[in-house]
Coordinates of C-alpha atoms and ligand atoms in Angstrom, one line a residue:
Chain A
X1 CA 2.7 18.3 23.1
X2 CA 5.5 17.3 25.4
X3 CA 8.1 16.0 23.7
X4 CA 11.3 14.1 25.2
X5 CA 14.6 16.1 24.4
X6 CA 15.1 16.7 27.7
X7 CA 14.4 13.6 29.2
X8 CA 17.8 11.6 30.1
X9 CA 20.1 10.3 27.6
X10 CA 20.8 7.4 29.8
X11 CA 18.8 4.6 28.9
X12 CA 19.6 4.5 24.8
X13 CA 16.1 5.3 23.1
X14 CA 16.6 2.2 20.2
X15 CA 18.1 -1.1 21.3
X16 CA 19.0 -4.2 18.6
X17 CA 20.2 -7.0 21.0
X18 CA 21.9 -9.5 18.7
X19 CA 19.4 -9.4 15.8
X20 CA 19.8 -11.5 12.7
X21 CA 18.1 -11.8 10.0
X22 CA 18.0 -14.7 7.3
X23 CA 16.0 -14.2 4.4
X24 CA 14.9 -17.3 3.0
X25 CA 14.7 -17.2 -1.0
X26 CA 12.8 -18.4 -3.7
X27 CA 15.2 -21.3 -4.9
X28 CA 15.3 -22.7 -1.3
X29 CA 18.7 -20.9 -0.3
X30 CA 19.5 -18.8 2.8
X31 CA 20.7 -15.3 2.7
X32 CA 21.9 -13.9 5.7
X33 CA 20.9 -10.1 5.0
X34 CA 22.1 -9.3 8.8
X35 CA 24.5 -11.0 10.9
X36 CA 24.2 -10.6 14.1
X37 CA 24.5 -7.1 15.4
X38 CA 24.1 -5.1 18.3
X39 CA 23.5 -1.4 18.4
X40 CA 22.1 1.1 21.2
X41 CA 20.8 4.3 19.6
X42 CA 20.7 7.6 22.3
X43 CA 17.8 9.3 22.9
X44 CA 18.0 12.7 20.4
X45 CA 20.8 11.3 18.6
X46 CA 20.8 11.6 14.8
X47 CA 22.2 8.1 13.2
X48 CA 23.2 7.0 9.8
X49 CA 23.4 3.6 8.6
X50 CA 25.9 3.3 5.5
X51 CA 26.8 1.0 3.3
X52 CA 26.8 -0.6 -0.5
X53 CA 23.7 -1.3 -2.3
X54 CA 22.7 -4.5 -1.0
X55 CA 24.7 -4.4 2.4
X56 CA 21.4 -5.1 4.8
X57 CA 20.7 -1.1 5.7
X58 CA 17.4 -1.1 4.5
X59 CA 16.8 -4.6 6.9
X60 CA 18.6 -3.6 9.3
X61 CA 16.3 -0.6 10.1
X62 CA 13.4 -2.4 9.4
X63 CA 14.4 -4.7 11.8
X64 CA 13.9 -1.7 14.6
X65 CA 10.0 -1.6 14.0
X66 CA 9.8 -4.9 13.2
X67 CA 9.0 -4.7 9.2
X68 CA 11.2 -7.3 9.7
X69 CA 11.2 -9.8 12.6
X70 CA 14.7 -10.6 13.3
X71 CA 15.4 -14.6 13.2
X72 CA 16.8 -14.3 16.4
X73 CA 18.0 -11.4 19.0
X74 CA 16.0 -8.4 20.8
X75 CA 14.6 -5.2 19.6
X76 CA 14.1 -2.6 22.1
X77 CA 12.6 0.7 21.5
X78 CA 11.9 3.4 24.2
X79 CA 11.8 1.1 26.4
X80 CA 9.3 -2.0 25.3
X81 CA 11.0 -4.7 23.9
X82 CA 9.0 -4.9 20.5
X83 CA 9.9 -8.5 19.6
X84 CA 7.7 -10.2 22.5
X85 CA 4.8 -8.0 21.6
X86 CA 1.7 -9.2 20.4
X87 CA 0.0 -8.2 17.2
X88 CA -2.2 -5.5 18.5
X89 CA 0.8 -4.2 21.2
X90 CA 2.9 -3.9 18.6
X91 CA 0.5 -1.6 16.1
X92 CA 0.4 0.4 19.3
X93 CA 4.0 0.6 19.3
X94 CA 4.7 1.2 16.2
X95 CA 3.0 4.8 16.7
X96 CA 5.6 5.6 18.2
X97 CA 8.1 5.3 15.3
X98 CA 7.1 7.2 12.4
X99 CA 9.1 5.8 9.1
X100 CA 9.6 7.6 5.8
X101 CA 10.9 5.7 2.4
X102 CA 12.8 6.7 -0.9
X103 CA 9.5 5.7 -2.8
X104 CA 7.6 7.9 -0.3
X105 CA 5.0 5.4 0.1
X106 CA 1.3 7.9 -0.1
X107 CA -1.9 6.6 -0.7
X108 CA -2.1 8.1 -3.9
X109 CA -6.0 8.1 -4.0
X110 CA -6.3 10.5 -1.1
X111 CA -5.6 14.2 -0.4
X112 CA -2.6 15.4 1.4
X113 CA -4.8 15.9 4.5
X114 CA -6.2 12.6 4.7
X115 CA -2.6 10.9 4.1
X116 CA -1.6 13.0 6.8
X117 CA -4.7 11.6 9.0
X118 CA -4.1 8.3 8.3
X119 CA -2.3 7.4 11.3
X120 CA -4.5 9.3 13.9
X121 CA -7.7 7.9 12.1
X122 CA -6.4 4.2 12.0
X123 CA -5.7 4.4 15.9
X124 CA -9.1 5.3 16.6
X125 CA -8.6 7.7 20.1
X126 CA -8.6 11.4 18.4
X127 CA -11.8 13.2 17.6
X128 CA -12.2 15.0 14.7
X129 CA -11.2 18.2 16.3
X130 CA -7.8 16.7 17.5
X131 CA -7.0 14.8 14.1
X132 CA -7.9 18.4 12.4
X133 CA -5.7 20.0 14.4
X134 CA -3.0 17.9 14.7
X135 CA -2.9 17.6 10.2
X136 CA -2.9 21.2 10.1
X137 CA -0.4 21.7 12.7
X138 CA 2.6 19.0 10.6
X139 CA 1.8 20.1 7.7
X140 CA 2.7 23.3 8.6
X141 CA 6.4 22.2 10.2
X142 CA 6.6 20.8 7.2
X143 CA 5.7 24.3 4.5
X144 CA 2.7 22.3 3.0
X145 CA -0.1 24.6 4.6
X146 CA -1.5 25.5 1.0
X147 CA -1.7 21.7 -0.1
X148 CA -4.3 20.3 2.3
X149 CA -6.9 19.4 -0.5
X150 CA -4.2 18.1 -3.1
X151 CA -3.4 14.5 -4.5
X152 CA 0.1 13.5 -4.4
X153 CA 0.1 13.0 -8.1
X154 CA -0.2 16.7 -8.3
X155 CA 2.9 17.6 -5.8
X156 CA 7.0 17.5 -6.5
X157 CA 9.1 14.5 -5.5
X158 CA 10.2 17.1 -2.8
X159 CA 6.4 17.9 -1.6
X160 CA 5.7 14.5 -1.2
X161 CA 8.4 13.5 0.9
X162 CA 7.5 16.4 3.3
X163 CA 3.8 15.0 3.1
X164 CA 5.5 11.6 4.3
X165 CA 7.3 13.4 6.3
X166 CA 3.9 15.3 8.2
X167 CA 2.4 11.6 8.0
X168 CA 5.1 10.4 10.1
X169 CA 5.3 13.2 12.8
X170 CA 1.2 12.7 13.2
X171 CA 1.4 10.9 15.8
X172 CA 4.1 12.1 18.0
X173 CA 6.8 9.3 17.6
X174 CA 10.1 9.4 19.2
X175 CA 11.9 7.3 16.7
X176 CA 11.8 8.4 12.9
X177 CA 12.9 5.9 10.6
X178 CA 14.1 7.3 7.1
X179 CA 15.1 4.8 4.2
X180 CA 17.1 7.0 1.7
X181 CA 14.8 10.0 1.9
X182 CA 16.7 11.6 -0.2
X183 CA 17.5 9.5 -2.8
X184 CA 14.7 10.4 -5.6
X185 CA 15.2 13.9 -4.8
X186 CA 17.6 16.8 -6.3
X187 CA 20.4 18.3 -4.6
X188 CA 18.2 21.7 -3.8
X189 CA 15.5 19.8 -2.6
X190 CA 17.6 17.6 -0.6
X191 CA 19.3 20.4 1.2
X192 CA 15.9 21.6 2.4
X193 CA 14.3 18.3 3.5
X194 CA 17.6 17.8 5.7
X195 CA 17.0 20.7 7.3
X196 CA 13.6 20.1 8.0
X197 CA 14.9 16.4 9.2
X198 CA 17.6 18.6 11.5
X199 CA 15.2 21.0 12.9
X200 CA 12.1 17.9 13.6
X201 CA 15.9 16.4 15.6
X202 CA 16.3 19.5 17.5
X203 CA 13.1 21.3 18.0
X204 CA 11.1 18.0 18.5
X205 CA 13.4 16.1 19.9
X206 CA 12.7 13.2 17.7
X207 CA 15.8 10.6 17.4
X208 CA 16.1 9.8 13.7
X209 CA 18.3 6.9 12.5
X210 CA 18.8 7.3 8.3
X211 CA 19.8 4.9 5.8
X212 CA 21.5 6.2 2.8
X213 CA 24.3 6.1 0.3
X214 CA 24.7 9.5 0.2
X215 CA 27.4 10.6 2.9
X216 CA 27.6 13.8 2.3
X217 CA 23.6 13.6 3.8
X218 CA 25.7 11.8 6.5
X219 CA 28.4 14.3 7.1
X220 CA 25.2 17.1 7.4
X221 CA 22.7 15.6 9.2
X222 CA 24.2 12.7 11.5
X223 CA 26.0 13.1 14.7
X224 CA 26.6 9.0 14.3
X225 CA 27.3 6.4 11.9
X226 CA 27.7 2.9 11.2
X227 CA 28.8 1.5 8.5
X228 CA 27.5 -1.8 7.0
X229 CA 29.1 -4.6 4.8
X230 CA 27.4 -7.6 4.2
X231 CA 24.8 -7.6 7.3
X232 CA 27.9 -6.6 9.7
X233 CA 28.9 -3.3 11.3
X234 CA 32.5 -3.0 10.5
X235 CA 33.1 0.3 12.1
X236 CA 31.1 2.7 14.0
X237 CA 32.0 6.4 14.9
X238 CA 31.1 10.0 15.9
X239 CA 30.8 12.0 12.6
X240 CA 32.6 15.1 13.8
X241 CA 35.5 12.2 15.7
X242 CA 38.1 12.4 13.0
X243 CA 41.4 11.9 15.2
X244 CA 40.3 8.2 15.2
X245 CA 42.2 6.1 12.3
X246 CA 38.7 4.6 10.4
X247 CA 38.9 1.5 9.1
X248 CA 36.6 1.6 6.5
X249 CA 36.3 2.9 2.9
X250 CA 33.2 4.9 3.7
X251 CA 34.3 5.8 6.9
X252 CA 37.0 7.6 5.6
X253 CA 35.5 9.3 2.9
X254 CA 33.2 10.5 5.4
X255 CA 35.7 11.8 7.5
X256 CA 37.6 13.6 4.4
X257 CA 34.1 15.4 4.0
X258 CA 33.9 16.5 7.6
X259 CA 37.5 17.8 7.0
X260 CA 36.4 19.5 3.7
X261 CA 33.3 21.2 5.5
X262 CA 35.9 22.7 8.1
X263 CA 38.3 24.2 5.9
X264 CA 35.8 25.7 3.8
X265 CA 33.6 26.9 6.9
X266 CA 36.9 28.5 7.8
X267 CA 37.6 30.0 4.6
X268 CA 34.2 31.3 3.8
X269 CA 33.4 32.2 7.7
X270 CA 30.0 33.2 7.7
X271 CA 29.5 34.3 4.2
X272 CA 27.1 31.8 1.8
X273 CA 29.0 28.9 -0.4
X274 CA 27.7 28.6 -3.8
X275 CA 28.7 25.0 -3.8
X276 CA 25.3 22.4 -4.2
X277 CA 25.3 20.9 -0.4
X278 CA 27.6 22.5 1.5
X279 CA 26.1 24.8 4.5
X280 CA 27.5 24.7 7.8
X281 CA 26.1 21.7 10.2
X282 CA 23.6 22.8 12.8
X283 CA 25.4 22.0 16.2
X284 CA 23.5 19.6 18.0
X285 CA 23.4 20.2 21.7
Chain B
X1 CA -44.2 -6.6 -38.9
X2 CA -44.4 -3.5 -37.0
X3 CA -47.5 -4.7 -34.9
X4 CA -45.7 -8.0 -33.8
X5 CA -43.4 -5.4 -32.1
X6 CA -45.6 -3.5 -30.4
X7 CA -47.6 -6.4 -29.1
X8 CA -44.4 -7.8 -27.6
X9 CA -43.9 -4.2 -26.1
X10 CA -44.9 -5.6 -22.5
X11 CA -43.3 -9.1 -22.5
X12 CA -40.3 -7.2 -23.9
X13 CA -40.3 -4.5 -20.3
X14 CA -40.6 -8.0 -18.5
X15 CA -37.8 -9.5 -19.8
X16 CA -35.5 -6.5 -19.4
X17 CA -36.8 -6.8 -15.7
X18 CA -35.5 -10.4 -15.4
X19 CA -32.2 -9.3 -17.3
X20 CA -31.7 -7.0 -14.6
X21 CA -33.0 -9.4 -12.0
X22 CA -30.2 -11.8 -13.1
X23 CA -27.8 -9.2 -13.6
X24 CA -28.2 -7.8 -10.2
X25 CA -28.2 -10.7 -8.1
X26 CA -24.8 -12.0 -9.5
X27 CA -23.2 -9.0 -9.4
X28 CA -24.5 -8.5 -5.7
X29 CA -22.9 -12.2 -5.1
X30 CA -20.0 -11.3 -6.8
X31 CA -19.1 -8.2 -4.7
X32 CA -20.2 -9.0 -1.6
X33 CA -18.7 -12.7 -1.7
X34 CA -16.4 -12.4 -4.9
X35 CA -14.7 -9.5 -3.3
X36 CA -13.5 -10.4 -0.2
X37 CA -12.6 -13.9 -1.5
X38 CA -10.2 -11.9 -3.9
X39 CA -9.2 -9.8 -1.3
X40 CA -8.4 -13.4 0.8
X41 CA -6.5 -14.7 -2.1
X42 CA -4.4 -12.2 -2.5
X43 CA -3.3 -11.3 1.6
X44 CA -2.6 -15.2 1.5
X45 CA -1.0 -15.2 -1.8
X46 CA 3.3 -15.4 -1.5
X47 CA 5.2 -12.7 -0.3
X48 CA 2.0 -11.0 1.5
X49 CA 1.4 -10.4 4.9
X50 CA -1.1 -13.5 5.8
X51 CA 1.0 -15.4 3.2
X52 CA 0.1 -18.9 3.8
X53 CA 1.2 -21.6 0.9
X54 CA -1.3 -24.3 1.5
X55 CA -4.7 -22.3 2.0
X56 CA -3.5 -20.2 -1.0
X57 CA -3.1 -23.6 -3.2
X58 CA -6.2 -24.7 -2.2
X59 CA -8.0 -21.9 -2.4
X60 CA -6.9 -21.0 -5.9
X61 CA -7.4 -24.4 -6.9
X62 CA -11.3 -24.0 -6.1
X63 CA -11.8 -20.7 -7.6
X64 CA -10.1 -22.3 -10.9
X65 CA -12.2 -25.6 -11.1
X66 CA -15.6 -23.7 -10.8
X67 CA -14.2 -21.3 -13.3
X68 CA -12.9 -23.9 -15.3
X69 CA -17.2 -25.1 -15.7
X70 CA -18.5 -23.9 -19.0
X71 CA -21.3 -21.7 -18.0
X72 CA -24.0 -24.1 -19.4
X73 CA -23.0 -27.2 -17.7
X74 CA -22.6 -25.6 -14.6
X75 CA -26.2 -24.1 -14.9
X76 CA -27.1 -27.9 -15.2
X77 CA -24.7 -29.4 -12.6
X78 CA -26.3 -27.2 -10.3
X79 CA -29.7 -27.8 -10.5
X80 CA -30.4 -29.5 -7.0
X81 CA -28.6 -27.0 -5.5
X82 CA -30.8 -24.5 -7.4
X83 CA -34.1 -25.9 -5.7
X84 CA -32.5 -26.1 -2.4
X85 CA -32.0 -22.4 -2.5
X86 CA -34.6 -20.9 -4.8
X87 CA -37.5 -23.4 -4.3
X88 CA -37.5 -23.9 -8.2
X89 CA -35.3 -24.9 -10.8
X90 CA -36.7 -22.6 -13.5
X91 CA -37.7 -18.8 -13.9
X92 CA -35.0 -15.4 -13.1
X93 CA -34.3 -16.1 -9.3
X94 CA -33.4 -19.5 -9.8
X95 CA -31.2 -18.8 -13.0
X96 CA -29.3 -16.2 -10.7
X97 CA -28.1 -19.2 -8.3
X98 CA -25.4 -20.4 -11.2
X99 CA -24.5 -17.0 -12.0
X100 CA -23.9 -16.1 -8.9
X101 CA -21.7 -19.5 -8.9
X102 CA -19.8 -18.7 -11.3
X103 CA -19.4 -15.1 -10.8
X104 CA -18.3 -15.1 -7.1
X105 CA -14.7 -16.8 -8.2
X106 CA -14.9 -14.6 -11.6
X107 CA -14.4 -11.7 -9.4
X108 CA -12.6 -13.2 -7.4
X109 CA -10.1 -13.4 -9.5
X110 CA -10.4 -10.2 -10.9
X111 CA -10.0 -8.6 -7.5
X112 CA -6.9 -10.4 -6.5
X113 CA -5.4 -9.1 -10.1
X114 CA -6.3 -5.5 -9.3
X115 CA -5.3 -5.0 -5.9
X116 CA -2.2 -6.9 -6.9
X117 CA -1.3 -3.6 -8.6
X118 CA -0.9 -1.5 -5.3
X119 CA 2.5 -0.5 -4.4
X120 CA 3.8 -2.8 -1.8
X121 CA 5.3 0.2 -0.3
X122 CA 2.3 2.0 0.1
X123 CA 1.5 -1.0 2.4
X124 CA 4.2 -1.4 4.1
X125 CA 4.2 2.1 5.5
X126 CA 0.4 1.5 6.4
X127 CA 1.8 -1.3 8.6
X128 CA 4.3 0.5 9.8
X129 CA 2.1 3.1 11.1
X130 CA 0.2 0.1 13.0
X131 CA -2.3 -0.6 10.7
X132 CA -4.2 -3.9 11.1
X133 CA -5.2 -6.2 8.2
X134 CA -8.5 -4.8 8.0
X135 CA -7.6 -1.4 7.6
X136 CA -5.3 -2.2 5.4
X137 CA -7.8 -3.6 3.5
X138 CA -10.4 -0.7 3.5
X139 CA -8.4 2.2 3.8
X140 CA -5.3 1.4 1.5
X141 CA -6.3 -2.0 -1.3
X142 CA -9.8 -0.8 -1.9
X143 CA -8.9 2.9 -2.2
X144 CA -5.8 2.3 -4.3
X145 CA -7.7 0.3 -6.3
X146 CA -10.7 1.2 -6.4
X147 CA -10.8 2.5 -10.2
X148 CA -9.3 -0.7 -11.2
X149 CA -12.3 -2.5 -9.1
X150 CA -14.6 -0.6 -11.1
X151 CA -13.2 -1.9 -14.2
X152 CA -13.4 -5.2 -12.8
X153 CA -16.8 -4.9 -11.9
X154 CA -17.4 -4.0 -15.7
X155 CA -16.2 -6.6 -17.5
X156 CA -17.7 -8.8 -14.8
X157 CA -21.5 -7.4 -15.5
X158 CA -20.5 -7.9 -19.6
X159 CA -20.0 -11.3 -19.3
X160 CA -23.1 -11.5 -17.1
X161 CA -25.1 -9.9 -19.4
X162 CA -24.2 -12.8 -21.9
X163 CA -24.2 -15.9 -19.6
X164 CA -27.6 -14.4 -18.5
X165 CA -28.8 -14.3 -21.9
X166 CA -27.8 -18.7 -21.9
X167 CA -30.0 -18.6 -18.5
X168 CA -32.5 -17.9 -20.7
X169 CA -32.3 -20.8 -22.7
X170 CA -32.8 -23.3 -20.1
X171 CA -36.0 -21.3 -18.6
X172 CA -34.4 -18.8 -16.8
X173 CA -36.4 -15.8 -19.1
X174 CA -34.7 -12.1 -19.6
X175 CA -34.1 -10.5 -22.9
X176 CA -32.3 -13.6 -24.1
X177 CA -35.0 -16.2 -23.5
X178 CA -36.9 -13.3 -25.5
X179 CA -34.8 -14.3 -28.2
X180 CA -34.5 -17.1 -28.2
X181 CA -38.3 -17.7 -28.1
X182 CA -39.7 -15.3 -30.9
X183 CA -36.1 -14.9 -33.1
X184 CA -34.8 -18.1 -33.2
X185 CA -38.3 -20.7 -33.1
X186 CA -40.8 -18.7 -34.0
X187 CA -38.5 -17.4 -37.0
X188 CA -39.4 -13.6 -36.1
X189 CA -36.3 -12.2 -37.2
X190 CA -36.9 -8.5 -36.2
X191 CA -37.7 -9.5 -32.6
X192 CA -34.3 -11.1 -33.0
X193 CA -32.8 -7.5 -34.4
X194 CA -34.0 -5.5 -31.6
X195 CA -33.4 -8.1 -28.3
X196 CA -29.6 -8.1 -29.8
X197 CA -29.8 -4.5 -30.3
X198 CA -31.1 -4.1 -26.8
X199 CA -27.9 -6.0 -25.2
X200 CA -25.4 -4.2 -28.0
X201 CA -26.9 -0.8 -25.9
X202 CA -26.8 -2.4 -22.3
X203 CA -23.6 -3.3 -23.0
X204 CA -22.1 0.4 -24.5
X205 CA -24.1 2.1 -21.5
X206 CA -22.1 -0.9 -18.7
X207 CA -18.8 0.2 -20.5
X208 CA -19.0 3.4 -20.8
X209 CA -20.7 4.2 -17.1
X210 CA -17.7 2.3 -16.1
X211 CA -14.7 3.7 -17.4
X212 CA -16.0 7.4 -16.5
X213 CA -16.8 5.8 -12.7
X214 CA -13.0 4.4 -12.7
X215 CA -11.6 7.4 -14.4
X216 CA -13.5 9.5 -12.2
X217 CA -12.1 8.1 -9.0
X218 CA -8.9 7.7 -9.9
X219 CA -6.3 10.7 -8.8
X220 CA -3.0 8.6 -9.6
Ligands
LIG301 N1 12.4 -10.1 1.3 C1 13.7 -10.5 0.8 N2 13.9 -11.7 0.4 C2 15.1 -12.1 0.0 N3 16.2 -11.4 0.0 C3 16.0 -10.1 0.4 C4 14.8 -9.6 0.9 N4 15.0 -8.3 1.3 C5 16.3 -8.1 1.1 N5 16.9 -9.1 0.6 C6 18.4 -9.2 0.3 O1 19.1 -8.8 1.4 C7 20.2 -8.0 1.1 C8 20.2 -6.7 1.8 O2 19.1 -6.0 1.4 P1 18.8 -4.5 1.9 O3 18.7 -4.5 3.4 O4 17.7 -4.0 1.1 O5 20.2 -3.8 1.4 P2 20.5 -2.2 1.3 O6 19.4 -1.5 1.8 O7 21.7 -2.1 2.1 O8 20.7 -2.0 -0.1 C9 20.1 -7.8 -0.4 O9 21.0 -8.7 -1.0 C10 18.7 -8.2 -0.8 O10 18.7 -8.8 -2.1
LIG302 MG1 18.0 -0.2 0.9

C-alpha cells in the first residue's frame, strides 16, 4: 500500500472554510453548537481539539466528514470539497476518513473479522482474497491476530477500540477521526492505544485530528491543538511552542504538562518513570 | 366418547393444515411487507437519517387506524376486498387476506420498536464508513436486531394463532372452526378439550422455538 507521508505538506490535508453549525432543537430554539471557524489541518499532522464538555468538539469533527453538514461554509478534505458532493461521492469519500468513537461503535452481532470487513465489503471493489488479506493484515497493526473469530461482547474496552481502530485503517484513509478514544478506557490501556495512534501517525502516515478532554492525551500524542469554547477557537498552538503567552485556561495547562514532561525526561534521562502516563513523546519528523 | 375422536382423527389433520395455512400466509405478509414498512417507519421516524415529519405522521397514522380494527370487524369490513383477491369470501386462503391486513402494520410496529433499540452509534460509524441506507439496513438494523425480530416474529404468530382461530368462526376453517363446530354446537366437549389443548401446545412449541432462535443469534 502506498501511503502519503511523503507526499508534500503544502496543500493542508483537512480544510473547514467558515463552517457553522446550528442545531435546531426540540422546543423550536437555535443552538449554535459552532460558530463559524476556519481551520487547515497539514498533511501527517497529529491535531487535538480541546475544550469543556459541551464546547462543539465532538461537531466540530463531525463536521469534517460531514456527520454533520455545516449550515454554512466549506469542508475540504484531501483535496475534494466534501460539502458539494452528492450522496453516492460522498460514501466514496468518506473511505477515505476512517473515524473511531468513545462508545466504539461495533456491530456487536458480528465477529471481530467481519467488523473489520465491514468497510471493504460495503464498498463492493475487493475480492474475497483482498478483503481477507487486508482484515488480517489491521488487525495485526493493531495486536488482535488471535481474535479474528470473537464477538466484541467477549473482548476488553481496550480490545475493542483497537478492533475500531483496524475497522478504521481497512480501507486506507488518510484522515482518522477519533472522538475521545480514550475516554472509557484505563490509564494502562490508554497509554498503549496512543501509541498504536502515534505509530498508525508515523508509520502510515495517517493525519489524525482527536477530540478529548484529556490533555495529558494531548501533550503525548498531538503536535497541534485548538482549543474550543462555545463553538469558537479561542486559541490555537504548537504543543511543544511554549515561549508563546496562551490565552486560554487549557492552553496553559497544556503547556505546564509539556514543561512537566521536560523536566522529568531530564531528570529520569532514559531510565523508565513509574508514573501512570508519562513516557517520553515520540518525535514527529 | 373415545370413538367420536378417532372419527374426527382426519377432519382434525385438515384443520391443523388450514391453521397452518392461515398462520403461514400472514406471517409471510407480515415479514415480507410488515418488515420493511417497520424498517420505513423507523429511518423516517425523528432524529433518523430519512427523518421526514409528514410521511412519518401519515404513515403512523395508517398503521394505527388498521390496528386500531378489532380483528372481527375488520375480517367483515374486508370482505369485497377478500373476493377481489382470493376469488371467495369463505374457506383458509380467503381468511388469510384479513390476517394478513392486520398483521402487516402489527409487525410493523413491532419492527420499528426493535430496531429502535440499536445503538445510534453503531450507525453512525456505518455512515461514516460510507454506508448507504440499504446497507445500513441489512448489514447493521437487521443484524443488530435480529434476536429481537425473532421475538417479534413470536409474539406476532401467537396472536395469529388466536385471530386465526376467529377466522374460523366466520368460515375461514382451521383448528378453531374445529371447535367451534363440534365443542361449542354440537356440545362435544372433549373435542373442545383437545382443539384447545392442541393450540395451548402450538403455542408452547412458537414460544419456546423462538426464544432459543433469538437467544441463539444473539452475541451481545
Ligand atoms: N443533534 C443535536 N441536537 C441539538 N443539540 C445538539 C446536537 N448535538 C450536539 N448538540 C449540542 O451542541 C453542543 C455541542 O455538542 P458537542 O459538539 O457534542 O460538544 P462536545 O463534544 O464539545 O462536548 C452541546 O451543547 C450539545 O448539547
Ligand atoms: Mg463530545
Amino acid at each position: 500500500m502506498t501511503q502519503t507521508a511523503s507526499s508534500p505538506p503544502s496543500t493542508p490535508i483537512i480544510q473547514l472554510d467558515s463552517v457553522r453549525k446550528t442545531f435546531i432543537l426540540p422546543d423550536g430554539g437555535r443552538f449554535d453548537a459552532v460558530q463559524p471557524i476556519s481551520l487547515e489541518i497539514a498533511r501527517g499532522d497529529v491535531f487535538g481539539l480541546v475544550g469543556k464538555s459541551g464546547a462543539g468538539k465532538s461537531t466540530l469533527l463531525r463536521l469534517i466528514n460531514l456527520l454533520e453538514r455545516p449550515d454554512a461554509g466549506r469542508v475540504t478534505v484531501a483535496g475534494r470539497e466534501l460539502t458539494v458532493l452528492g450522496r453516492r461521492a460522498l460514501r466514496e469519500a468518506r473511505q477515505n476518513i476512517g473515524m473511531i468513537f468513545q462508545q466504539f461503535n461495533l456491530l456487536q452481532n458480528a465477529t471481530v473479522y467481519e467488523n473489520v470487513a465491514f468497510p471493504l465489503r460495503i464498498h463492493g471493489r475487493h475480492s474475497r482474497a483482498e478483503i481477507d488479506a487486508r482484515v488480517r493484515e489491521c488487525l495485526e497493526l493493531v495486536g488482535l491476530s488471535d481474535k479474528l473469530q470473537s464477538y466484541p461482547a467477549r473482548l476488553s474496552g481496550g480490545q475493542k477500540q483497537r478492533v475500531a481502530i483496524a475497522r478504521a485503517l481497512a480501507p486506507h484513509p488518510e484522515v482518522l477521526l477519533c472522538d475521545e478514544p480514550t475516554s472509557a478506557l484505563d490509564s494502562e490501556t490508554t497509554r498503549s492505544l496512543l501509541q498504536t495512534l502515534r505509530d498508525i501517525n508515523e508509520k502510515l502516515g495517517v493525519t489524525i485530528v482527536i477530540v478529548t478532554h484529556e490533555l495529558p492525551v494531548v501533550d503525548q500524542l498531538c503536535d497541534h491543538a485548538a482549543v474550543l469554547e462555545q463553538g469558537r477557537f479561542i486559541e490555537q498552538f504548537a504543543i511543544e511552542d511554549i515561549s508563546a503567552e496562551r490565552t486560554s485556561v487549557l492552553g496553559r495547562e497544556l503547556a505546564d504538562l509539556v514543561r512537566e514532561r521536560r523536566r522529568r525526561a531530564e531528570l529520569a534521562a532514559g531510565s523508565e518513570s513509574s508514573s501512570v502516563i508519562s513516557f517520553p513523546k515520540a518525535s514527529n519528523a | 366418547m373415545h370413538d367420536s375422536l378417532i372419527e374426527l382423527l382426519p377432519e382434525l389433520w385438515v384443520a391443523i393444515g388450514q391453521t397452518f395455512l392461515m398462520l403461514g400466509i400472514g406471517l409471510s405478509a407480515a415479514v415480507i411487507l410488515g418488515g420493511p414498512l417497520g424498517v420505513l417507519l423507523f429511518m423516517l421516524s425523528p432524529g433518523q437519517s430519512l427523518a421526514n415529519r409528514p410521511a412519518y405522521l401519515v404513515l403512523s397514522w395508517v398503521v394505527n387506524t388498521v390496528r386500531s380494527f378489532p380483528f372481527i370487524i375488520l375480517m367483515v369490513a374486508l370482505v369485497p376486498f377478500t373476493r377481489i383477491v382470493a376469488g371467495t369470501s369463505i374457506g383458509p386462503l380467503a381468511a388469510a387476506v384479513p390476517l394478513s391486513v392486520a398483521a402487516i402494520p402489527y409487525f410493523a410496529r413491532l419492527v420499528e420498536q426493535t430496531i429502535r433499540e440499536v445503538p445510534r452509534g453503531v450507525i453512525e460509524a456505518a455512515h461514516a464508513m460510507g454506508a448507504s441506507e440499504l446497507q445500513i439496513v441489512w448489514r447493521v438494523l437487521v443484524r443488530e436486531a435480529r434476536s429481537g425480530l425473532v421475538l417479534a416474529l413470536t409474539v406476532l404468530a401467537v396472536s395469529f394463532l388466536s385471530y386465526s382461530a376467529i377466522a374460523g368462526v366466520v368460515g375461514g376453517g382451521g383448528i378453531g372452526d374445529l371447535a367451534i363446530r363440534y365443542g361449542y354446537y354440537r356440545f362435544q366437549t372433549d373435542v373442545m378439550l383437545l382443539t384447545v389443548a392442541l393450540l395451548i401446545v402450538i403455542v408452547q412449541i412458537i414460544q419456546f422455538g423462538g426464544n432459543a432462535i433469538a437467544h441463539r443469534l444473539d452475541k451481545r
